[in-house]
Tab-separated table of C-alpha atoms in Angstrom:
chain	number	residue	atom	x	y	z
A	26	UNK	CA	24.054	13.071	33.663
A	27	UNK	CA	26.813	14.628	32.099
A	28	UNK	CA	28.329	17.698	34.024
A	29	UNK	CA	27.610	21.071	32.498
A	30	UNK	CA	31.012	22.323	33.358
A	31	UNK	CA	32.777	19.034	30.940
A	32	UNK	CA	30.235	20.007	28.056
A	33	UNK	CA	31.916	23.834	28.189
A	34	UNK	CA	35.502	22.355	28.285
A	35	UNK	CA	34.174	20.091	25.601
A	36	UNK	CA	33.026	23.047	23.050
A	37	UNK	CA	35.538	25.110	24.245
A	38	UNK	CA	38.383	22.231	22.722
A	39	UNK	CA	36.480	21.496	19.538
A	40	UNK	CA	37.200	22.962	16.095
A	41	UNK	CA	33.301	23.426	14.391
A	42	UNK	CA	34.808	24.339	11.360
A	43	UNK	CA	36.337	20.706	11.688
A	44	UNK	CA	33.763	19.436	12.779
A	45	UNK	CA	31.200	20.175	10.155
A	46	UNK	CA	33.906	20.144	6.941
A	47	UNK	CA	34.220	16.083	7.707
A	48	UNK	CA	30.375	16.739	5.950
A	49	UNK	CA	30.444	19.625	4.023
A	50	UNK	CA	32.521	20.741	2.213
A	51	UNK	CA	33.217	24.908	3.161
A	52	UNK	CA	34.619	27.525	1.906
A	53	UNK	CA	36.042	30.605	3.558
A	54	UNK	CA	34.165	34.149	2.937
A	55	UNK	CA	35.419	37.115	5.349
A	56	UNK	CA	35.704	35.577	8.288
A	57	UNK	CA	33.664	32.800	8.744
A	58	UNK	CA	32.936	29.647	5.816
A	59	UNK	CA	29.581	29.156	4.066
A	60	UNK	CA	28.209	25.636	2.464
A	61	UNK	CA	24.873	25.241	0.921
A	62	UNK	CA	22.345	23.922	4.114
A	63	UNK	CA	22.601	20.433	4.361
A	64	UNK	CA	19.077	20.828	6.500
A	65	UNK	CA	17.411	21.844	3.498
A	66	UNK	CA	17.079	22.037	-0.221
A	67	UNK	CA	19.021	24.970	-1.921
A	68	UNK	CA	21.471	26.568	-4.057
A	69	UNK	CA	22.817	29.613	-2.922
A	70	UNK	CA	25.247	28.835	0.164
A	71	UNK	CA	23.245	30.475	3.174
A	72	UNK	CA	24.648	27.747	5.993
A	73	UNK	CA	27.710	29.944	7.986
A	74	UNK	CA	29.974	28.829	10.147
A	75	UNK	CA	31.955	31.033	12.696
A	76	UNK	CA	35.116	29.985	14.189
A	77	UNK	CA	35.051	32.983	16.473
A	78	UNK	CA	32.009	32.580	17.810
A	79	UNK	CA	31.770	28.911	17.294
A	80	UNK	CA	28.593	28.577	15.914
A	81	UNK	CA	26.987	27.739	12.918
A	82	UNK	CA	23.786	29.254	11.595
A	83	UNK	CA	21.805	29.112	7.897
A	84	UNK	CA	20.332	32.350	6.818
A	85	UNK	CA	17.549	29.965	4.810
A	86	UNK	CA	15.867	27.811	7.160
A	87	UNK	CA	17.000	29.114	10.771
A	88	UNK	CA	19.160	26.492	11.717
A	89	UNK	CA	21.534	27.034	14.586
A	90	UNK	CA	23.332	25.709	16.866
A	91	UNK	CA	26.784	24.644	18.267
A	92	UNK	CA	29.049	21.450	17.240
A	93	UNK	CA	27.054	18.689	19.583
A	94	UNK	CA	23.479	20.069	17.865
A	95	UNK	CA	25.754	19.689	14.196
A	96	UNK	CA	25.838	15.953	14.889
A	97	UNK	CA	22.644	15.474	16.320
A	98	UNK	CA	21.134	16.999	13.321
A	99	UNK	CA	23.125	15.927	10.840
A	100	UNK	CA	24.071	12.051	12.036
A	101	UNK	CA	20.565	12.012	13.885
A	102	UNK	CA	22.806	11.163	17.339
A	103	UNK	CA	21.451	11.987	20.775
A	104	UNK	CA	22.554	14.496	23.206
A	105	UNK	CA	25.132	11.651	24.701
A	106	UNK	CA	26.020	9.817	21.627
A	107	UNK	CA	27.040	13.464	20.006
A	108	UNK	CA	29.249	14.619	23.081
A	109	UNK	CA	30.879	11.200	23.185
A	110	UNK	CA	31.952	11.207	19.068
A	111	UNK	CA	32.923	14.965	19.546
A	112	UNK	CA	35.082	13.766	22.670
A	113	UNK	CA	36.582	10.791	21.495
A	114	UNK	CA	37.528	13.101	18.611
A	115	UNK	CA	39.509	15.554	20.584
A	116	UNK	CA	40.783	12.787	23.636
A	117	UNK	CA	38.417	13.619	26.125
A	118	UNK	CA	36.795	11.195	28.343
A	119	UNK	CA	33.329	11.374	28.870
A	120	UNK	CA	32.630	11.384	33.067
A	121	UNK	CA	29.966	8.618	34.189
A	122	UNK	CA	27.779	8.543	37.202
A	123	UNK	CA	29.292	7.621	40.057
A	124	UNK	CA	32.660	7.352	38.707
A	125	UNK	CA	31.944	3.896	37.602
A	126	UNK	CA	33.594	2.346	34.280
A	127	UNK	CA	31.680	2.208	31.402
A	128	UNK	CA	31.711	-1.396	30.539
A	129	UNK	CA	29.342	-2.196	28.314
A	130	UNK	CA	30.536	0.721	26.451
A	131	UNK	CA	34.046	-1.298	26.551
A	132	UNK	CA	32.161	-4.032	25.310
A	133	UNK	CA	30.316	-2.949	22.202
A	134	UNK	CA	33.232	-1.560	21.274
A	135	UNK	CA	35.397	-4.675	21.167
A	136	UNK	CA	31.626	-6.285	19.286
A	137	UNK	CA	32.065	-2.893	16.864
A	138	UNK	CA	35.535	-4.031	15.956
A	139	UNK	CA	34.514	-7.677	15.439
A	140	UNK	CA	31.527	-6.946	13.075
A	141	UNK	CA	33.973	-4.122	11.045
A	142	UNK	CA	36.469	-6.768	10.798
A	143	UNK	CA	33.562	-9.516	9.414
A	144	UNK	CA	32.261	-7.044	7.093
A	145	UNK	CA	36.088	-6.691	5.599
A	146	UNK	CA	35.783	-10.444	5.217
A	147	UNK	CA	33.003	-10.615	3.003
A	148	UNK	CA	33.781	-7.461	0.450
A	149	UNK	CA	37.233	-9.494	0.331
A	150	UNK	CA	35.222	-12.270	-0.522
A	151	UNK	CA	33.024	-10.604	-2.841
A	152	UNK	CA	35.627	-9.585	-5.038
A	153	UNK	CA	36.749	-13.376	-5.161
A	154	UNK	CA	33.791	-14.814	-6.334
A	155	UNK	CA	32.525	-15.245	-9.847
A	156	UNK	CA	28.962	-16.030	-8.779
A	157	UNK	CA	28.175	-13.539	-6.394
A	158	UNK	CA	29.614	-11.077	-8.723
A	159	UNK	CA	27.739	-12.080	-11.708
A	160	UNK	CA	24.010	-12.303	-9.412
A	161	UNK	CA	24.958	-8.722	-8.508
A	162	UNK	CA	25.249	-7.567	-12.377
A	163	UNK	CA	21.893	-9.617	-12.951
A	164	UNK	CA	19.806	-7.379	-11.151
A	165	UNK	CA	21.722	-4.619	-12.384
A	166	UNK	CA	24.081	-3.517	-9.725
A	167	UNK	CA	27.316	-1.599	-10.641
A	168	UNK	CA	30.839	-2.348	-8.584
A	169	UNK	CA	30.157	1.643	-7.672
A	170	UNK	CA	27.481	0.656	-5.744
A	171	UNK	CA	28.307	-2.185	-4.152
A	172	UNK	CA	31.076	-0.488	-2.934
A	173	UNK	CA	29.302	2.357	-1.647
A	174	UNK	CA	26.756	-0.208	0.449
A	175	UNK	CA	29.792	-2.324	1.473
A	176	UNK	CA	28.095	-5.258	0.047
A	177	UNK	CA	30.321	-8.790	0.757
A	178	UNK	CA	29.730	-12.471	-0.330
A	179	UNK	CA	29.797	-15.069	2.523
A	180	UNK	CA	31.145	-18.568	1.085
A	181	UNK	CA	29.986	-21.778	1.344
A	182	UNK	CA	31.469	-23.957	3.791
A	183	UNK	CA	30.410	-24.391	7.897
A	184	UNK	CA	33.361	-22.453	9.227
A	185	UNK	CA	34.617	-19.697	6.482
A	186	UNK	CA	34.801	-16.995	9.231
A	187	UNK	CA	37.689	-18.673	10.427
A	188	UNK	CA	39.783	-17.148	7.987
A	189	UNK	CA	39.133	-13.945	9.283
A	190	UNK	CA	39.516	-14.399	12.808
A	191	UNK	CA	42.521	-15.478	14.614
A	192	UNK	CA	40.091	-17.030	17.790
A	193	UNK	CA	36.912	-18.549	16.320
A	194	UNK	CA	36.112	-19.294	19.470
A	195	UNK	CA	35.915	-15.892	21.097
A	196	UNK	CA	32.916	-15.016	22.929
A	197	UNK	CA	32.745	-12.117	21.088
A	198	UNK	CA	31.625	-13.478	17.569
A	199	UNK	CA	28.962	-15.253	19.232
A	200	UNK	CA	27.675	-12.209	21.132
A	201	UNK	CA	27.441	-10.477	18.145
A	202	UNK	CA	25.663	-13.279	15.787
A	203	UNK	CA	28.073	-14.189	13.468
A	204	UNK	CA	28.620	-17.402	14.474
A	205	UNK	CA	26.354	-20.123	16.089
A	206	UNK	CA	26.966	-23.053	18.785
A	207	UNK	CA	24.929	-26.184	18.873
A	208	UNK	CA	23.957	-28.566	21.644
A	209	UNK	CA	27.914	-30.760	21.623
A	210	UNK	CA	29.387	-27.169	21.626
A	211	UNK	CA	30.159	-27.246	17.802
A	212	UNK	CA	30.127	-24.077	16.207
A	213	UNK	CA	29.507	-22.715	12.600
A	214	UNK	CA	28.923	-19.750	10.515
A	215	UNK	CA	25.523	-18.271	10.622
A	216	UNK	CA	25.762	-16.282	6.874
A	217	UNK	CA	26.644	-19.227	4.448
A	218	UNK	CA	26.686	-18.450	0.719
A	219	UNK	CA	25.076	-15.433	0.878
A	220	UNK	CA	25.121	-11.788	-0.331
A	221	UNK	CA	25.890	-9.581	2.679
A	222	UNK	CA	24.238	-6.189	2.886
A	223	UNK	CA	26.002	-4.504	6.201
A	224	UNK	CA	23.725	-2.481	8.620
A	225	UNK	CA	25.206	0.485	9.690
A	226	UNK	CA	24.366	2.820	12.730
A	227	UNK	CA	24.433	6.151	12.113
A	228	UNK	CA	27.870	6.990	12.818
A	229	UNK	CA	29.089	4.289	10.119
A	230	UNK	CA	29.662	1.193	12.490
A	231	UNK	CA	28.116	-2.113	11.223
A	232	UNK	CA	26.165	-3.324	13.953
A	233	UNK	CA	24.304	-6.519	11.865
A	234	UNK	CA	24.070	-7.849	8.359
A	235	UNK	CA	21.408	-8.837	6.427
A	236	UNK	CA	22.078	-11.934	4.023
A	237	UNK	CA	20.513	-12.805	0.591
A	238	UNK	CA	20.374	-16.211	-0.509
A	239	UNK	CA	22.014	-16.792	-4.556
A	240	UNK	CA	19.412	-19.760	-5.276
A	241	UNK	CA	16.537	-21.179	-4.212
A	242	UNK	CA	17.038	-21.731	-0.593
A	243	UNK	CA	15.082	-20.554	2.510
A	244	UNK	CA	14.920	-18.250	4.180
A	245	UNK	CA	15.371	-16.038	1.352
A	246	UNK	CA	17.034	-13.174	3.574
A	247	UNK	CA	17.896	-14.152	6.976
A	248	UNK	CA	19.130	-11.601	9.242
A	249	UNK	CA	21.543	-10.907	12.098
A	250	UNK	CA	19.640	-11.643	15.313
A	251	UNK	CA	19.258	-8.928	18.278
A	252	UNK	CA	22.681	-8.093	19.946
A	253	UNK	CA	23.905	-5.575	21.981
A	254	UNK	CA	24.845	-4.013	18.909
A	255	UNK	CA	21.431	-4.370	17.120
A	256	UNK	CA	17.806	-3.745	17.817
A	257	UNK	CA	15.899	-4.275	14.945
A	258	UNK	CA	13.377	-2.268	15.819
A	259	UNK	CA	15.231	0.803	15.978
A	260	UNK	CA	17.405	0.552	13.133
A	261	UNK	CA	17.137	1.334	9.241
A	262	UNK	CA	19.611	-0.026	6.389
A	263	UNK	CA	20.544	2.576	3.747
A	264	UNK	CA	19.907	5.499	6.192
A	265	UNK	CA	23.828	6.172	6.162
A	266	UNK	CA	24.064	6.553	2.539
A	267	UNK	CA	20.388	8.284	2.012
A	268	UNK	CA	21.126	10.991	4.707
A	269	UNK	CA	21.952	13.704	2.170
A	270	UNK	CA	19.481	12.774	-0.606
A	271	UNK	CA	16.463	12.531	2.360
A	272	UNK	CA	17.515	16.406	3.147
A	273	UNK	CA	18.164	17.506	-0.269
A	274	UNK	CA	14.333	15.923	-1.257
A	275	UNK	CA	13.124	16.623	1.946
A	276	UNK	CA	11.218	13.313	1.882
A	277	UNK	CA	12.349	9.601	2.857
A	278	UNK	CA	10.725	6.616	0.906
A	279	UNK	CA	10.579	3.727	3.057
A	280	UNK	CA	10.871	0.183	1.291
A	281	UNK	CA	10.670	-3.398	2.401
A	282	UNK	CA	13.929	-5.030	1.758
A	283	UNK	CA	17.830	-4.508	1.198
A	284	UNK	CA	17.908	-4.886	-2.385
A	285	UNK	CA	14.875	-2.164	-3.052
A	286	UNK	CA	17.159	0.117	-1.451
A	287	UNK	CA	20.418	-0.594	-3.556
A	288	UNK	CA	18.512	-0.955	-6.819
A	289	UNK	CA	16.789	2.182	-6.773
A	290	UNK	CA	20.273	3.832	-5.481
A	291	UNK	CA	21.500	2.478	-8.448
A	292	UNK	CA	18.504	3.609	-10.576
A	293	UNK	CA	18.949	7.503	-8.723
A	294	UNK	CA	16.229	7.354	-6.404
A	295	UNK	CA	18.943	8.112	-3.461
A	296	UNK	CA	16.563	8.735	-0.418
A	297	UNK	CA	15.511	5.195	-0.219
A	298	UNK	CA	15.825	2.851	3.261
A	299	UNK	CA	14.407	-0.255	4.742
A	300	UNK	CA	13.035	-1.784	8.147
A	301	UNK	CA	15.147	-5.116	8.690
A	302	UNK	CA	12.953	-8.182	8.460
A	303	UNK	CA	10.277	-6.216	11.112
A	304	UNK	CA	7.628	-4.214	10.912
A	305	UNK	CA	7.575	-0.751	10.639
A	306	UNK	CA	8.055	1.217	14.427
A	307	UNK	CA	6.880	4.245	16.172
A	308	UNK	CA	11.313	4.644	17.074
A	309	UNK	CA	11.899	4.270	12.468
A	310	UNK	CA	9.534	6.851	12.103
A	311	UNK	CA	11.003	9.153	15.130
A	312	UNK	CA	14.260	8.479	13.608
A	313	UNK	CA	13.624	9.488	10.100
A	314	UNK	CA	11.260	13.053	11.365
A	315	UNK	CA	14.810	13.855	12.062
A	316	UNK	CA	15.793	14.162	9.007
A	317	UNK	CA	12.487	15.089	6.852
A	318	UNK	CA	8.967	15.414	7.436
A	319	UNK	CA	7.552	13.728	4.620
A	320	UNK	CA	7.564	10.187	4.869
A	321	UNK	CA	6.229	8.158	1.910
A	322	UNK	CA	5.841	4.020	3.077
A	323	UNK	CA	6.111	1.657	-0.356
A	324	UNK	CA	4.496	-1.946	-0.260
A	325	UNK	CA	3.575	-4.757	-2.529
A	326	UNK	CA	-0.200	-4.489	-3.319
A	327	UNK	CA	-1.241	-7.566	-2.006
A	328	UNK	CA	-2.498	-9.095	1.129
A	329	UNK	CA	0.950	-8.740	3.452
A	330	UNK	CA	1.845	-5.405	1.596
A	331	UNK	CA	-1.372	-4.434	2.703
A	332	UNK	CA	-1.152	-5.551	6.296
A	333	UNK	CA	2.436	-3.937	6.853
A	334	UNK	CA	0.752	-0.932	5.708
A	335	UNK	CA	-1.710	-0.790	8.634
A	336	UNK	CA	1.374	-1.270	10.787
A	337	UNK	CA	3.088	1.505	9.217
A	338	UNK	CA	0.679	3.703	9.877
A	339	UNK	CA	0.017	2.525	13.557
A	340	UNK	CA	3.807	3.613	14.202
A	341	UNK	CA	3.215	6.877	12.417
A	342	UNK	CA	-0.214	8.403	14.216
A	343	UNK	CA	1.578	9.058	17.124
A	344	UNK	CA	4.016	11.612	15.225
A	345	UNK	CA	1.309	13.383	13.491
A	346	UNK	CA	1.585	17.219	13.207
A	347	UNK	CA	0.876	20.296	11.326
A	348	UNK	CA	3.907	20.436	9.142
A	349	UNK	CA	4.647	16.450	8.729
A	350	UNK	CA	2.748	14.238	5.835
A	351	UNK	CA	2.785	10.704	5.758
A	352	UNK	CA	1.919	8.467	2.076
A	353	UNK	CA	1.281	5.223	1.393
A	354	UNK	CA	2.275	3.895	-2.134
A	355	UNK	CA	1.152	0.354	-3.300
A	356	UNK	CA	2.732	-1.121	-6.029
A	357	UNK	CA	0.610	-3.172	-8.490
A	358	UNK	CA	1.178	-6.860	-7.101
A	359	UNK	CA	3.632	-8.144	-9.731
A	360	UNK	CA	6.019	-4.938	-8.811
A	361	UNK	CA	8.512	-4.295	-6.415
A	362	UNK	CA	10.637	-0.529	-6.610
A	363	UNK	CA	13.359	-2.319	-8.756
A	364	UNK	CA	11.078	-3.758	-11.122
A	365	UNK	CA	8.272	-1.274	-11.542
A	366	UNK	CA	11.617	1.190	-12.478
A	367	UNK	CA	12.943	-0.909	-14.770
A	368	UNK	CA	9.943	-1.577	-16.531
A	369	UNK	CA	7.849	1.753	-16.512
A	370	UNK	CA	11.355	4.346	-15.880
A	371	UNK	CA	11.763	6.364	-13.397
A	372	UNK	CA	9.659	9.299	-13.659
A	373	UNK	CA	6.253	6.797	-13.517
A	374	UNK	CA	7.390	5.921	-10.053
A	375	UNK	CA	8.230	9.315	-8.633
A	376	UNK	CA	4.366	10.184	-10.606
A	377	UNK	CA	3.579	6.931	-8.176
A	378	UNK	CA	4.769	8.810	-5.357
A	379	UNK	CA	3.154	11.932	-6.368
A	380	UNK	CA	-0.177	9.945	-5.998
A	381	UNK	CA	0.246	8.002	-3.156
A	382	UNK	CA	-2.484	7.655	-0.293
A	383	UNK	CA	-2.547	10.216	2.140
A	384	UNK	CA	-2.337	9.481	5.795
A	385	UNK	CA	-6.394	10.394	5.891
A	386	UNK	CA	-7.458	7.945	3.081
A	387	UNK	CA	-5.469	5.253	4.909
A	388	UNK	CA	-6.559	5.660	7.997
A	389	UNK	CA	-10.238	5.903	7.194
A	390	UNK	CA	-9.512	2.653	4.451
A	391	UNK	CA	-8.261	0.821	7.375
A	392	UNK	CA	-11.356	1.774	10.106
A	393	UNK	CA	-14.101	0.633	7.258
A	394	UNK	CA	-12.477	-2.872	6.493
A	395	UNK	CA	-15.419	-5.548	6.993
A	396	UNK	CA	-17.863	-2.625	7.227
A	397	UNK	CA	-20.953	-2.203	5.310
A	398	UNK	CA	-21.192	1.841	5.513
A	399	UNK	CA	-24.545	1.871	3.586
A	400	UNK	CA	-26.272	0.434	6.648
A	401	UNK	CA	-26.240	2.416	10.473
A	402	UNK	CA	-24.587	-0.820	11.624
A	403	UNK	CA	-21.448	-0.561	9.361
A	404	UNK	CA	-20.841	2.531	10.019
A	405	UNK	CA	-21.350	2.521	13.845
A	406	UNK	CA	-18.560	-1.012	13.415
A	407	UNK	CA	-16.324	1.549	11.376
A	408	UNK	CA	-16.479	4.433	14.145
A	409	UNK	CA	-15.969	1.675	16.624
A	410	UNK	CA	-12.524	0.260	14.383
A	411	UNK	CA	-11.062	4.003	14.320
A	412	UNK	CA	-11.625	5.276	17.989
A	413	UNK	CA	-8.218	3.062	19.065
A	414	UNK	CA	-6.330	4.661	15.763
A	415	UNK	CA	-7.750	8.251	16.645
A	416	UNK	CA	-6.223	7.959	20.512
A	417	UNK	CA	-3.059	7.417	19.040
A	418	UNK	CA	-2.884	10.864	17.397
A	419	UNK	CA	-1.314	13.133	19.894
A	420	UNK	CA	-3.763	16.284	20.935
């Protein structure tokens, strides 16, 4: 628990005006500054910010609040995570219970620094290859957006990290998955010619990476394992960069893989992101309601698109409400985002979108699988399949 009296001290050292221009960009007007809302669409500036009375406030949608809510709403950071950025910021360190050191706050910091310095590695290494470069401009990616994603090339070879780190050995890169250690003690790079798509947390830090194969080899992506750093289920690549678009569109479209989200970036569908290499979770969806409350799920329209789907919407019963909608869009089976856009434009898949399943259709598609509704017995087995879905809708 973090003392009442620090969080005064804390607000009472902050700049909000500081704090919220490292966003959005303000402009002065009388005494206080004015942006256009970054919590919701619009184009007259109605989001003030007082310096006086530090406080910010938008005359459009109501919302309000001091510098800790700013980050919370804006970075979706919790209560602690927000006071710690905003006290790091200004020196300040944040009390723990009983006085004790914070160590494995110590520790994912020194993991934070390894994985930053790995990611360097890789865009280094990006720039140096020919055939990473060229598989990139294949499926159509500019060097604007691979820059903005931080995507990197790992090389070939057992032990290319080595270049970037002084102590291969160090605990740390095994801690944090780069590296691997067999039986004899002999250890090797776990990303080997690969293209690297870093996952970010929400304040920036790349906490895993996600790595695409250039041939034919298996797996096709393999992915950082869980760390301290990284729980897979709680995490969502792209949600850095599609923060502003998500608010500006009010809606996030949630795809199946790293390159759906760069290739529609690229293609100016901005509010895309992805699960990493798990299904969908009740914490993704929690995460994203943060930010919108229209979430539209995209999957392949065959067999495993459909059963991700049902998982989807398992995760997303449990956050149902008045004001929230939740889609399901499937693709025809030869599509994914990137090719459906590039073959029918843009505007058929937002129409796509525009038509996708409603939560209701889905729900009541999924209780009737195997059931035979023209006879009693199929629909009592139907009624039977969605009692379990219909206790997971809150009261």
């Amino acid at each position: 628990m973090i003392p009442q009296s620090f969080i005064q001290d804390l607000l009472a050292r902050v700049d909000i005006v500081e704090v919220v221009e490292r966003y959005l960009p303000l402009k002065k007007g009388g005494i206080n500054y004015f942006a256009c809302c970054p919590f919701h669409g619009e184009k007259s500036a109605s989001f003030s910010v007082s310096p006086s009375k530090q406080f910010y406030h938008c005359f459009g949608c109501g919302a309000h609040g001091s510098a800790i809510s700013f980050l919370m709403e804006y970075s979706g950071l919790g209560f602690i995570d927000a006071v710690k950025e905003l006290a790091s910021n200004v020196g300040m360190e944040v009390p723990q219970d009983d006085f004790k050191p914070d160590l494995n706050h110590a520790r994912n910091q020194s993991l934070t620094e390894l994985m930053a310095q790995a990611a360097r590695f890789y865009k280094e290494q990006l720039k140096r290859s020919p055939v990473a470069i060229d598989y990139l401009k294949q499926r159509g990616l500019t060097g604007e957006i691979a820059a903005r994603y931080g995507l990197g090339y790992a090389p070939e070879g057992w032990q290319a990290l080595q270049a970037a780190f002084a102590d291969y050995k160090a605990a740390g890169l095994l801690e944090c998955g780069l590296v691997l250690e067999n039986d004899e003690g002999r250890r090797y790079d776990r990303f080997r010619d690969r293209i690297m798509f870093p996952i970010q947390d929400q304040r920036g830090n790349v906490i895993g990476f996600g790595g695409r194969v250039l041939g034919k080899g298996e797996p096709k992506y393999l992915n950082s394992p869980e760390t301290p750093l990284f729980e897979k289920g709680r995490e969502l690549y792209g949600l850095v960069q599609a923060r502003q678009s998500i608010r500006d569109q009010e809606c996030v479209l949630v795809v199946e893989g790293y390159m759906d989200v760069v290739a529609l970036a690229q293609l100016g569908v901005g509010n895309a992101v992805a699960t990493l290499g798990t299904a969908c979770t009740a914490d993704h969806v929690a995460k994203l309601l943060r930010f919108a409350e229209h979430l539209v799920f995209s999957f392949d329209g065959d067999a495993a698109g459909r059963r991700a789907a049902a998982r989807a919407m398992e995760a997303v019963l449990p956050h149902v409400g008045d004001t929230r909608s939740f889609r399901f869009l499937f693709l025809p089976a030869e599509h994914d985002p990137d090719t459906f856009i590039r073959e029918h434009g843009t505007e058929a898949f937002e129409q796509c979108i525009a038509e996708a399943v409603p939560l209701s259709r889905q729900l009541r598609a999924i209780a009737a699988e195997g059931c035979d509704l023209t006879t009693p017995e199929g629909r009592t087995r139907m009624l039977a399949q969605a009692r379990p879905l219909f206790e997971l809708i809150p009261e």
